[in-house]
Structure formats: structure tokens, C-alpha cells
Tab-separated table of N, CA and C in Angstrom:
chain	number	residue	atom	x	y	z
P	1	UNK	N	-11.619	-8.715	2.073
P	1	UNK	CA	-10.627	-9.288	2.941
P	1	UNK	C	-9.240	-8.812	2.565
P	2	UNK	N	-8.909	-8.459	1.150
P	2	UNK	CA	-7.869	-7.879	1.026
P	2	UNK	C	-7.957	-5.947	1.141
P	3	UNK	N	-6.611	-5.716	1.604
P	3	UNK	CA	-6.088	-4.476	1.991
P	3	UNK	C	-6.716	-3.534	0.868
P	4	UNK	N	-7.405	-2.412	0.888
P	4	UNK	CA	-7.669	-1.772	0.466
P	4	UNK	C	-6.903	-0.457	0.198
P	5	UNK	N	-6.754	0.120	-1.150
P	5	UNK	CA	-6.064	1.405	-1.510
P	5	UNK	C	-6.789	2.873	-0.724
P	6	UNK	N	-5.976	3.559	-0.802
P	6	UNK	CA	-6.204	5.017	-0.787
P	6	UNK	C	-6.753	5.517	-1.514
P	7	UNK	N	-7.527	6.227	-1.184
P	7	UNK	CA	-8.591	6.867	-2.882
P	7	UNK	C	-8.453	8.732	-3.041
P	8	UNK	N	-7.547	8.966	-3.679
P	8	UNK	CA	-8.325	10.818	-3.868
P	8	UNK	C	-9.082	10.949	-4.059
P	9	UNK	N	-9.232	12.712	-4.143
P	9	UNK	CA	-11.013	12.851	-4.703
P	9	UNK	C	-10.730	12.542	-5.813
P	10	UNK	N	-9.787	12.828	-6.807
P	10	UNK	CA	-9.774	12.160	-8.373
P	10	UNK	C	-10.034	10.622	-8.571
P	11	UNK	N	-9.906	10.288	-7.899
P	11	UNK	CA	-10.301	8.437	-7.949
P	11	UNK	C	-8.993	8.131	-8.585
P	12	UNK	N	-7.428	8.725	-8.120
P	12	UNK	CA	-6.128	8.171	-8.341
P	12	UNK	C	-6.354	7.347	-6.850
P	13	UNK	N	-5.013	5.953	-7.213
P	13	UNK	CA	-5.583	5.943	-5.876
P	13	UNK	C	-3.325	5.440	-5.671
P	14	UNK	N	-3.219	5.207	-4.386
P	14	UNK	CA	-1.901	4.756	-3.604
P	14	UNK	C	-2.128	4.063	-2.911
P	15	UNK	N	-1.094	3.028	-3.088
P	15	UNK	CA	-1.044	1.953	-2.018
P	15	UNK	C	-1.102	1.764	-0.785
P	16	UNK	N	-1.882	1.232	0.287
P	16	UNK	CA	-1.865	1.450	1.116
P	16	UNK	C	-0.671	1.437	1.875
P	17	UNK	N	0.335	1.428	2.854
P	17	UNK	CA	1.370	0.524	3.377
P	17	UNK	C	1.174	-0.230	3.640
P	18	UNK	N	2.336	-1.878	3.461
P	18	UNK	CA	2.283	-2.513	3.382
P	18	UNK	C	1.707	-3.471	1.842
P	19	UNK	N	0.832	-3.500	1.146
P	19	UNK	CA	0.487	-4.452	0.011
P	19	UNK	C	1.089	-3.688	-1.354
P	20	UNK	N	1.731	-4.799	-1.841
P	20	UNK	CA	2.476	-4.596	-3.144
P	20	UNK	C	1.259	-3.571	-4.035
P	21	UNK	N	2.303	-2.893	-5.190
P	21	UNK	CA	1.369	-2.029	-5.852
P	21	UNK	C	0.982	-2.901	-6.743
P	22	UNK	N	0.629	-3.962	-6.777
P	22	UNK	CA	-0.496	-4.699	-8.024
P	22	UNK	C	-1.634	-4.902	-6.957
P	23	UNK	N	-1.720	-4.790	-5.689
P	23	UNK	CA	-3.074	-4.367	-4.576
P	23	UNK	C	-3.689	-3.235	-5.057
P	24	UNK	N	-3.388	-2.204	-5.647
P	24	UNK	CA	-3.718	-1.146	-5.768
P	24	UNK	C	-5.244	-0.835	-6.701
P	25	UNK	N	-6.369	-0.909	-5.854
P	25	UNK	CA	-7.586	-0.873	-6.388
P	25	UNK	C	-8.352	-0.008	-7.022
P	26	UNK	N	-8.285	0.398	-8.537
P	26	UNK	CA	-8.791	1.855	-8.613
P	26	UNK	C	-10.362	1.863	-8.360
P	27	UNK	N	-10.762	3.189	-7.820
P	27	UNK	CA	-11.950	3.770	-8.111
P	27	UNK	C	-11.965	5.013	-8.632
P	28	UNK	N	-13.085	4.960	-9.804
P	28	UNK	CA	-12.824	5.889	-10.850
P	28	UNK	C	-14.515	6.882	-10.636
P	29	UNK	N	-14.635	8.323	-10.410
P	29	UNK	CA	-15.868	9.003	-9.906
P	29	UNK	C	-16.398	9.568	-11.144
P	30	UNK	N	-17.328	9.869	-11.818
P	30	UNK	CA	-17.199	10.637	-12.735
P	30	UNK	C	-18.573	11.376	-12.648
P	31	UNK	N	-18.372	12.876	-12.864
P	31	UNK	CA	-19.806	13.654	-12.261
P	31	UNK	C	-20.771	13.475	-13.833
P	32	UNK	N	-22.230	13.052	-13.577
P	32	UNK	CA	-23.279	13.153	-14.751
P	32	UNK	C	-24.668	14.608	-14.432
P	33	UNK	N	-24.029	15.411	-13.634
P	33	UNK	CA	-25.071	16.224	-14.095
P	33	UNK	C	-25.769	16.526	-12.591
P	34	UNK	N	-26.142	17.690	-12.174
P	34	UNK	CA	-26.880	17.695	-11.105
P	34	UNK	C	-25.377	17.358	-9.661
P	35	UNK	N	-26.208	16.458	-8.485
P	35	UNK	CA	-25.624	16.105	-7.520
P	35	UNK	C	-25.221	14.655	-7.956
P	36	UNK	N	-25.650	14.010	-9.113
P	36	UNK	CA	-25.430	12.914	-9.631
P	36	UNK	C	-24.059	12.722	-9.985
P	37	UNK	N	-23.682	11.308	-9.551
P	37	UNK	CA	-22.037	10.632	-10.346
P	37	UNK	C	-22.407	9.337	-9.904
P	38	UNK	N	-21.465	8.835	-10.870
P	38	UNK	CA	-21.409	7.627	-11.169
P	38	UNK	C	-19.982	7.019	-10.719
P	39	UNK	N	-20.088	6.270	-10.169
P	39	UNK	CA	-18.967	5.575	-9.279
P	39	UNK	C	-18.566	4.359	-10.091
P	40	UNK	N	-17.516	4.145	-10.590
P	40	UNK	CA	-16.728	2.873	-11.545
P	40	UNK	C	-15.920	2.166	-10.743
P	41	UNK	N	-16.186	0.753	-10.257
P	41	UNK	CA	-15.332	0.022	-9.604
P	41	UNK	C	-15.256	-1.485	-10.475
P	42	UNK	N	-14.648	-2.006	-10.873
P	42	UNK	CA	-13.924	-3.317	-11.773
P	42	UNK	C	-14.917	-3.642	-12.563
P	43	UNK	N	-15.542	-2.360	-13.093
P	43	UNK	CA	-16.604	-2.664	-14.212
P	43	UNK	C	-17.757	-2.534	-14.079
P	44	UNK	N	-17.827	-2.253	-12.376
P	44	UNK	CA	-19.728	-1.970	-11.689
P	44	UNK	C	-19.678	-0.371	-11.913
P	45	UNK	N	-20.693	0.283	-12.583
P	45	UNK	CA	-21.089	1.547	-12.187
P	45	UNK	C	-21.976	1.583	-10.994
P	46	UNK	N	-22.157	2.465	-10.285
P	46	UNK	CA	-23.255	2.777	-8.890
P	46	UNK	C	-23.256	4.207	-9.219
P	47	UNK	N	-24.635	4.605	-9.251
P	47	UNK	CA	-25.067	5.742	-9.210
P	47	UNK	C	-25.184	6.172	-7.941
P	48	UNK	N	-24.754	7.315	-7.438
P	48	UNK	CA	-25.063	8.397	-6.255
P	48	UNK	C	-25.740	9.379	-6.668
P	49	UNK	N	-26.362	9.883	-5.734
P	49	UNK	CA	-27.013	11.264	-6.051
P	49	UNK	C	-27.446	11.921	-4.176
P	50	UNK	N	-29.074	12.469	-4.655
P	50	UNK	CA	-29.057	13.350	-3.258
P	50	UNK	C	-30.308	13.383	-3.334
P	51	UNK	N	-31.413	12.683	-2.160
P	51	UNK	CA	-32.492	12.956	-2.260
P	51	UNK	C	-33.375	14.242	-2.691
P	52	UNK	N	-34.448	13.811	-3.503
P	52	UNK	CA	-34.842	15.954	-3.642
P	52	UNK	C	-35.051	16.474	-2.529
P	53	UNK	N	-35.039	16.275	-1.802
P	53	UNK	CA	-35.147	17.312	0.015
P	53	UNK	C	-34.260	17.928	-0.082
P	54	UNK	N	-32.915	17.119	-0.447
P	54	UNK	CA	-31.903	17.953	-0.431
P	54	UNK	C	-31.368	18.650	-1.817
P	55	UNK	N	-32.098	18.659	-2.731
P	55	UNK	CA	-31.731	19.549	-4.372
P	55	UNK	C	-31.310	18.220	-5.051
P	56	UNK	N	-31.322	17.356	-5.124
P	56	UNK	CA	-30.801	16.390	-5.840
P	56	UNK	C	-32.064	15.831	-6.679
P	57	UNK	N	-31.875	14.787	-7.306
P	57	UNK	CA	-32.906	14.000	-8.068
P	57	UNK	C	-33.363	12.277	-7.588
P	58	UNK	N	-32.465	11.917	-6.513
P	58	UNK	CA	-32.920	10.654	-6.147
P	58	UNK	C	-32.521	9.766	-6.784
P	59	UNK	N	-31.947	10.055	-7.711
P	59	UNK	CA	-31.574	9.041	-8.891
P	59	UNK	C	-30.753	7.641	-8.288
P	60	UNK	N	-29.947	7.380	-7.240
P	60	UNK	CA	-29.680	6.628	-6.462
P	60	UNK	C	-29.240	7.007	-4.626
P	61	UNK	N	-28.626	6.027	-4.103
P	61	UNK	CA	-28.467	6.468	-2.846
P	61	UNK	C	-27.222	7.377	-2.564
P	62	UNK	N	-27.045	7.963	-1.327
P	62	UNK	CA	-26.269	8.995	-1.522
P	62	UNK	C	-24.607	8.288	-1.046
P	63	UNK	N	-23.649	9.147	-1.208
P	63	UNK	CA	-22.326	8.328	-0.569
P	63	UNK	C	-22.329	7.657	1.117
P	64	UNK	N	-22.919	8.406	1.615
P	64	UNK	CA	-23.037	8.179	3.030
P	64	UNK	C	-23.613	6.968	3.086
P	65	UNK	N	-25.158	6.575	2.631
P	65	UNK	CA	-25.859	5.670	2.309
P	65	UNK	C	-25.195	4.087	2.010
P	66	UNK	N	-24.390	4.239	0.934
P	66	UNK	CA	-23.541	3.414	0.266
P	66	UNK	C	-22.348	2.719	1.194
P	67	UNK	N	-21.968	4.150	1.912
P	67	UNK	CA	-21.153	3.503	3.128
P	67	UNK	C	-21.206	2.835	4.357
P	68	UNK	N	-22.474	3.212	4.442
P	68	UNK	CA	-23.291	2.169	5.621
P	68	UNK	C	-23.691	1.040	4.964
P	69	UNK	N	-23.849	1.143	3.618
P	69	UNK	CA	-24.428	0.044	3.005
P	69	UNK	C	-23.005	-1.428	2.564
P	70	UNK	N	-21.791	-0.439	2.408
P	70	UNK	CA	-20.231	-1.380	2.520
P	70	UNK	C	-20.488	-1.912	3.587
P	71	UNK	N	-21.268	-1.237	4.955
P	71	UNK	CA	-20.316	-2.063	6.380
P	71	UNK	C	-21.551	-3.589	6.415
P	72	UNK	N	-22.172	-2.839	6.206
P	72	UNK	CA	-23.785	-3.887	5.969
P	72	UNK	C	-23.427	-5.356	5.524
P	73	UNK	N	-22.846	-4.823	3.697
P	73	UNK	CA	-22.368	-5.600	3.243
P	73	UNK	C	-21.581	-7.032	3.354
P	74	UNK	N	-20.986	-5.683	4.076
P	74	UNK	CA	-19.001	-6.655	4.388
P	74	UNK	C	-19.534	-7.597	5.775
P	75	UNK	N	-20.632	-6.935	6.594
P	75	UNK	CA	-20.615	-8.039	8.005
P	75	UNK	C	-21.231	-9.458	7.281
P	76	UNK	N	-22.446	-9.294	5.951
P	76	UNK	CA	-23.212	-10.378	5.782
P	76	UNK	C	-22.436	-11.087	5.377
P	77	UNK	N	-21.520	-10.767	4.371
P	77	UNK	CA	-20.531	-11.632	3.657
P	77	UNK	C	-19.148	-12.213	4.902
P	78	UNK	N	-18.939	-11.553	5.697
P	78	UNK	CA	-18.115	-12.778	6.145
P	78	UNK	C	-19.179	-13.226	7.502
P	79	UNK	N	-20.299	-13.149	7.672
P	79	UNK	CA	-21.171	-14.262	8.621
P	79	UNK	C	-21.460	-15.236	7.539
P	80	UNK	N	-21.430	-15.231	5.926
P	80	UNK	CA	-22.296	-16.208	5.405
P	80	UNK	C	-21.161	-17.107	5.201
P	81	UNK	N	-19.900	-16.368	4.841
P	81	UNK	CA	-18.571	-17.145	5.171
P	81	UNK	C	-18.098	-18.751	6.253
P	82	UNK	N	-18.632	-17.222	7.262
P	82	UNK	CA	-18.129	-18.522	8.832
P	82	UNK	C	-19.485	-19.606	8.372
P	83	UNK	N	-20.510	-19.414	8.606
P	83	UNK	CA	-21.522	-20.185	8.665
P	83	UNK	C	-21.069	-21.535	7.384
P	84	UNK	N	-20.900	-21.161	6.409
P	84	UNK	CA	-20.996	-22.125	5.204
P	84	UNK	C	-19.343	-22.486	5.487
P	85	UNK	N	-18.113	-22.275	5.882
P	85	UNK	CA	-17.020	-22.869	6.450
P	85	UNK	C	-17.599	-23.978	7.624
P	86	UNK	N	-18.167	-24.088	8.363
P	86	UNK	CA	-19.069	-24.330	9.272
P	86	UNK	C	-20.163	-25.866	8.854
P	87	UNK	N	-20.304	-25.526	7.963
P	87	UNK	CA	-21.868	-26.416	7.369
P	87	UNK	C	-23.283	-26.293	8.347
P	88	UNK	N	-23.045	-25.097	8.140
P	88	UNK	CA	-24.277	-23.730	8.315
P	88	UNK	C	-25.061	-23.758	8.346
P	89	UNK	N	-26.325	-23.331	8.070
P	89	UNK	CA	-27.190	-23.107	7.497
P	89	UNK	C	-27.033	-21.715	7.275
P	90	UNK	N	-27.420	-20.899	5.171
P	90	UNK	CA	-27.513	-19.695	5.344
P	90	UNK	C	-28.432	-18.914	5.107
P	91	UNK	N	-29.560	-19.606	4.727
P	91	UNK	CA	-30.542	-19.416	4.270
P	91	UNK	C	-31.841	-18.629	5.123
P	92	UNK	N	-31.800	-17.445	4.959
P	92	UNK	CA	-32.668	-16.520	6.286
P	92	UNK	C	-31.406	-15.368	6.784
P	93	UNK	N	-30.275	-15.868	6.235
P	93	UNK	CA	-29.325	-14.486	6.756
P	93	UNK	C	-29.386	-13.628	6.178
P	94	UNK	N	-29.304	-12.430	7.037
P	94	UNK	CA	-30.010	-11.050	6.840
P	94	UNK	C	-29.173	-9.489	7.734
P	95	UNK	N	-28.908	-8.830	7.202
P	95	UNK	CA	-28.397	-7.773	8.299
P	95	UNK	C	-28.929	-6.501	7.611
P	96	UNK	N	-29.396	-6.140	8.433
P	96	UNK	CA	-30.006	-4.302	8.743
P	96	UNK	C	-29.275	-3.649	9.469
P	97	UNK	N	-28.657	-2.432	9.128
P	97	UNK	CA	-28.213	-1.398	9.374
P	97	UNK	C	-28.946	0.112	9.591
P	98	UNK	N	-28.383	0.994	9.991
P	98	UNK	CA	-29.270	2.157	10.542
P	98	UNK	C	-28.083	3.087	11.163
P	99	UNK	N	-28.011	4.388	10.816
P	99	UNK	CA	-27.315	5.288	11.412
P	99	UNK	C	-27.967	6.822	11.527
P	100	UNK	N	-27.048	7.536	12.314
P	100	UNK	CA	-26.933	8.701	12.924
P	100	UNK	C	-26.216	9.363	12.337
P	101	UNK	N	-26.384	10.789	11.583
P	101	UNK	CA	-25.482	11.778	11.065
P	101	UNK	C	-25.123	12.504	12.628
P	102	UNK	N	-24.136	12.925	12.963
P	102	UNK	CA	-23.439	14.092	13.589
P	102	UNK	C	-22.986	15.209	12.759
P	103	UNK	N	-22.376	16.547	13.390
P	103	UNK	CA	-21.834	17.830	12.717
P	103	UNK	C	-21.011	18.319	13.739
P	104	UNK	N	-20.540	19.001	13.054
P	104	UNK	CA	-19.663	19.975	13.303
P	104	UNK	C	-18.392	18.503	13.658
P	105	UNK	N	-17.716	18.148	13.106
P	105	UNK	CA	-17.909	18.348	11.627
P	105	UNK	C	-18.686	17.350	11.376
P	106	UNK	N	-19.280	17.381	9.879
P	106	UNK	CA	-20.176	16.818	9.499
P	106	UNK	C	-19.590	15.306	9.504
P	107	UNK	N	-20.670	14.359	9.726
P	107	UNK	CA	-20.115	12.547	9.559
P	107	UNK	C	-20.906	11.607	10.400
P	108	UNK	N	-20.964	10.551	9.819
P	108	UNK	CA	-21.768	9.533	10.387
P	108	UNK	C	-21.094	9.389	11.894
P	109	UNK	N	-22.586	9.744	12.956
P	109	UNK	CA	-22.056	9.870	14.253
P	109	UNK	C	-22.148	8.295	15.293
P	110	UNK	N	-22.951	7.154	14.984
P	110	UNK	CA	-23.592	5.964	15.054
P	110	UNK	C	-24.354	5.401	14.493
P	111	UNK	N	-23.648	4.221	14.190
P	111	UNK	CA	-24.210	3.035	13.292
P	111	UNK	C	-24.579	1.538	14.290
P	112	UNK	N	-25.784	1.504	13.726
P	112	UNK	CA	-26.189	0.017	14.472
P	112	UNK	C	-26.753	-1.145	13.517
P	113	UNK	N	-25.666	-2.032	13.834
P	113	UNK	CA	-25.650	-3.181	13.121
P	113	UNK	C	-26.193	-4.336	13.236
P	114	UNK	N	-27.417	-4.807	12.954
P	114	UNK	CA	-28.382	-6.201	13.514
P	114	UNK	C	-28.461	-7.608	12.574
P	115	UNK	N	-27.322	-8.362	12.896
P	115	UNK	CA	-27.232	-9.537	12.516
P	115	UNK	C	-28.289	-10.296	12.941
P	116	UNK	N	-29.153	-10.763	11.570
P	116	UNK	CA	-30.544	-12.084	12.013
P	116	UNK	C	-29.398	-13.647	11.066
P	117	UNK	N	-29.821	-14.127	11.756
P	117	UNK	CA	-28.864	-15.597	11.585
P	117	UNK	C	-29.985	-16.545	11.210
P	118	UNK	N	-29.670	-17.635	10.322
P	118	UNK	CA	-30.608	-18.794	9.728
P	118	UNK	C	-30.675	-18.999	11.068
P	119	UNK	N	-31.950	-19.939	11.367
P	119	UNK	CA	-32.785	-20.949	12.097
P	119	UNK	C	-31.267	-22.527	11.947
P	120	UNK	N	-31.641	-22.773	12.832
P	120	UNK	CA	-30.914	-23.878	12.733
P	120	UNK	C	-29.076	-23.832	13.440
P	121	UNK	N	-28.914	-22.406	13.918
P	121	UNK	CA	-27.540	-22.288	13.835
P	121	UNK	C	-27.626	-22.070	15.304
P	122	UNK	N	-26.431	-23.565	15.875
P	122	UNK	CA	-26.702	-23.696	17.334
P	122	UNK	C	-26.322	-22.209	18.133
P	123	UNK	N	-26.206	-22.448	19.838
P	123	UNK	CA	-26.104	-21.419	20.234
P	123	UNK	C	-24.489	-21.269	20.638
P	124	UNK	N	-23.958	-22.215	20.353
P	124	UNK	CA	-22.571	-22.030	20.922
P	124	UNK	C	-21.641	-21.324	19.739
P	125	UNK	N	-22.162	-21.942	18.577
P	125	UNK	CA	-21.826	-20.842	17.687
P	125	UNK	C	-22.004	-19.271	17.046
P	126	UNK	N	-22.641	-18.743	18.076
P	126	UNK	CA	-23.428	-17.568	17.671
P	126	UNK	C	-22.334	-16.490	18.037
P	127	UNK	N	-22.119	-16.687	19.297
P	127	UNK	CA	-20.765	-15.615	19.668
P	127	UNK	C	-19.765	-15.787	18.695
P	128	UNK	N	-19.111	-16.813	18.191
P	128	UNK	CA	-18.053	-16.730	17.221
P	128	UNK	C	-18.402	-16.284	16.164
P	129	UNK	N	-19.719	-16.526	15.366
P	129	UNK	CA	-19.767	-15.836	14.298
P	129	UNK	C	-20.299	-14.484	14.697
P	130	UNK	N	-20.710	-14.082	15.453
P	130	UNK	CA	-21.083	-12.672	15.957
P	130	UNK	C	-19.419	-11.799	15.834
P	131	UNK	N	-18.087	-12.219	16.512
P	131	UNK	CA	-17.039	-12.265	16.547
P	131	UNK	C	-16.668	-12.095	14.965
P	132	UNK	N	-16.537	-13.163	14.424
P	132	UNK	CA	-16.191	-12.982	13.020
P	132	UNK	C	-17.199	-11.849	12.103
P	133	UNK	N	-18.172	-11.552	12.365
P	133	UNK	CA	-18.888	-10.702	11.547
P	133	UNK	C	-18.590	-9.074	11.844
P	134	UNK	N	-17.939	-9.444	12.941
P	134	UNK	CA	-17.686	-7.735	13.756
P	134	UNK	C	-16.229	-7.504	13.281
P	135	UNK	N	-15.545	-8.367	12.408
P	135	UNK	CA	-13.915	-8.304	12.505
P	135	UNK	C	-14.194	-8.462	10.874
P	136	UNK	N	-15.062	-7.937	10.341
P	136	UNK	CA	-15.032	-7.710	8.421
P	136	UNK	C	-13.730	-6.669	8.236
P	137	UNK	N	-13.440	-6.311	6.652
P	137	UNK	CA	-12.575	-5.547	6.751
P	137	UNK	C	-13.436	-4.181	6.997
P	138	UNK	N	-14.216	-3.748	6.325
P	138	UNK	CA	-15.288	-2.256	6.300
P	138	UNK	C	-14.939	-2.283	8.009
P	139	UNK	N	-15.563	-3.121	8.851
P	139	UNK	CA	-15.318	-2.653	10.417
P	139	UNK	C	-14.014	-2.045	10.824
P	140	UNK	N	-13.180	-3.175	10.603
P	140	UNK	CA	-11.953	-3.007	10.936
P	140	UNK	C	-11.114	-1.586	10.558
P	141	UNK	N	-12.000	-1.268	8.939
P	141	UNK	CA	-11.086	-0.154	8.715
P	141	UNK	C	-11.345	1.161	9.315
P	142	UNK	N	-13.193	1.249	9.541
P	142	UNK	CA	-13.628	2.162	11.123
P	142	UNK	C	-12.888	2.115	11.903
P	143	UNK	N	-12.552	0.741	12.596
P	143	UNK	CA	-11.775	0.933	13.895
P	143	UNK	C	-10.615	1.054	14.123
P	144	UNK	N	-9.376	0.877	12.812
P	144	UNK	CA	-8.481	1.525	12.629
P	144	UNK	C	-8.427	2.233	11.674
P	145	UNK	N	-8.398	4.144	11.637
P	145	UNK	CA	-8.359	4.510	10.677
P	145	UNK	C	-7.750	4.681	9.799
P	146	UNK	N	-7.804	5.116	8.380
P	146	UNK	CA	-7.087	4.443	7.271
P	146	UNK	C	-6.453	5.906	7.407
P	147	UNK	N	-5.404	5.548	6.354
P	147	UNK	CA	-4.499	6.750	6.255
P	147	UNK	C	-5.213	7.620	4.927
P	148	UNK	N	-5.452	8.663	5.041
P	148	UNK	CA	-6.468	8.997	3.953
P	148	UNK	C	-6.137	10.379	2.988
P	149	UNK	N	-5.979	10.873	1.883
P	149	UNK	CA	-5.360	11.410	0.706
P	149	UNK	C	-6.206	11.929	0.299
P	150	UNK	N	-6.472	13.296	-0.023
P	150	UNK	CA	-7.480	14.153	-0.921
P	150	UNK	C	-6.378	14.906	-1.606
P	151	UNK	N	-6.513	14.899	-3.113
P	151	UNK	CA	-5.498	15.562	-3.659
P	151	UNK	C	-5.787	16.009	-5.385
P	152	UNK	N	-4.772	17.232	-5.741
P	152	UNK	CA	-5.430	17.264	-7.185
P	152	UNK	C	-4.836	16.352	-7.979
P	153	UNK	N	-5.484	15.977	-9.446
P	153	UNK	CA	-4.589	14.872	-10.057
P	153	UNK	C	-3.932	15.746	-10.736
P	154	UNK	N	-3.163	15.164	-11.569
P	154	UNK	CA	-2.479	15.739	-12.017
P	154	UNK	C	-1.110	16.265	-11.773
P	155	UNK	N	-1.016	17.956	-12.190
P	155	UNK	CA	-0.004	19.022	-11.834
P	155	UNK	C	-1.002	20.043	-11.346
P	156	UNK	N	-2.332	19.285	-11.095
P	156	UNK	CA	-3.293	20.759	-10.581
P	156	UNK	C	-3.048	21.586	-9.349
């Protein structure tokens, strides 16, 4: 829910505009070998890699993967939000995701997002939290795009 930083490929990162620089969220990449790295965020490592189809080792899911897996994320967490603001039921909430690569240039071309909702959760509330689950930040930052920085660190 809060504003998210800019990330280089070095994992320096800049403030977005607008949020003070103590907003400023690092992510730190660091390559282990192969198509493999390890992704450092406030103390979580996540392994990436590259299925062997594609020369990799499988060792975890790939970036793309991970990023469908943020939007995934971010919708369950603010439906389990509204619901339990609410006095909900959340128990059975669930969201599956699924996408489409495109090219030229290469990038996720469609993503489809299937919110299953606990039993128990009337029908008049379904559009609003349908509403609130579509307005996460991961969506939002799809639908407005972020201002975005690839750069060397350093004096490179």
C-alpha cells in the first residue's frame, strides 16, 4: 500500500516522486551461478532462476513468474483486507493467476486474474471487494506506469 521505489539493475534504488527518502525501499540482486540469483528484500532471500528448457536449473521461479506472482499476491492481500475490515469471512480465499508472454518486444502480453471468495460473503458485497481487489498497489502500478531507471552503479 505504500509507494514503491525505483529499482536499477544494480538494486540502487530512488525515490519515487513524491514519498520522502526514508520510503526508499532497497532491493538488493546478487548473481549465484548459472541463470540463478538471489533476490534480498528486508531480509527475505527469493531465489530466481530459469527452467531447464530454457538452460537454467529450476532452482526457483523465474522473474516474470514472481511478477505475476506480486500481482496475485497484492489482489489476495487487499481482498482479505476488505473482507476482515468487513467481518468477513476469509477462510477459502484464494486467487489464481495465469498469463501470456508477447514479443517483439519481449513482456508479459495478458494476465488473468480469478478471485474465489469464502462461502458466506453476501452478494452485495462482491462488486466492492472485486473493486477493492482490482485497485491493489501491483495493479495500480500496471495501470499507471512507473517511472523506471536502469543504470550503472557506481562511476561505471
Amino acid at each position: 500500500m505504500s509507494s514503491e521505489p525505483l529499482t536499477a539493475a544494480s538494486g540502487s534504488t530512488n525515490p519515487a516522486p513524491g514519498p520522502a527518502a526514508r520510503d526508499v525501499q532497497p532491493v538488493h540482486v546478487v548473481h549465484q551461478g548459472g541463470d540463478r540469483f538471489d533476490i534480498n528484500v528486508r531480509g527475505h532471500v527469493i531465489r530466481t532462476d530459469q527452467p531447464t528448457s530454457d538452460g537454467g536449473e529450476d532452482t526457483g521461479p523465474t522473474p516474470t513468474e514472481l511478477f505475476i506472482a506480486s500481482l496475485a499476491g497484492c489482489v489476495a492481500f487487499y481482498a482479505r483486507r476488505y473482507l476482515d475490515r468487513h467481518g468477513l469471512p476469509t477462510e477459502g480465499l484464494a486467487v489464481e493467476a495465469d498469463f501470456q508472454m508477447g514479443s517483439r518486444p519481449a513482456r508479459v502480453a495478458r494476465i488473468e486474474v480469478r478471485l474465489t471468495i469464502p462461502a458466506g460473503v453476501p452478494a452485495e458485497r462482491r462488486e466492492p471487494l472485486l473493486a477493492v481487489a482490482s485497485h491493489c498497489t501491483v495493479h495500480n502500478s500496471l495501470m499507471v506506469t512507473p517511472e523506471i531507471s536502469v543504470a550503472f552503479a557506481g562511476n561505471g
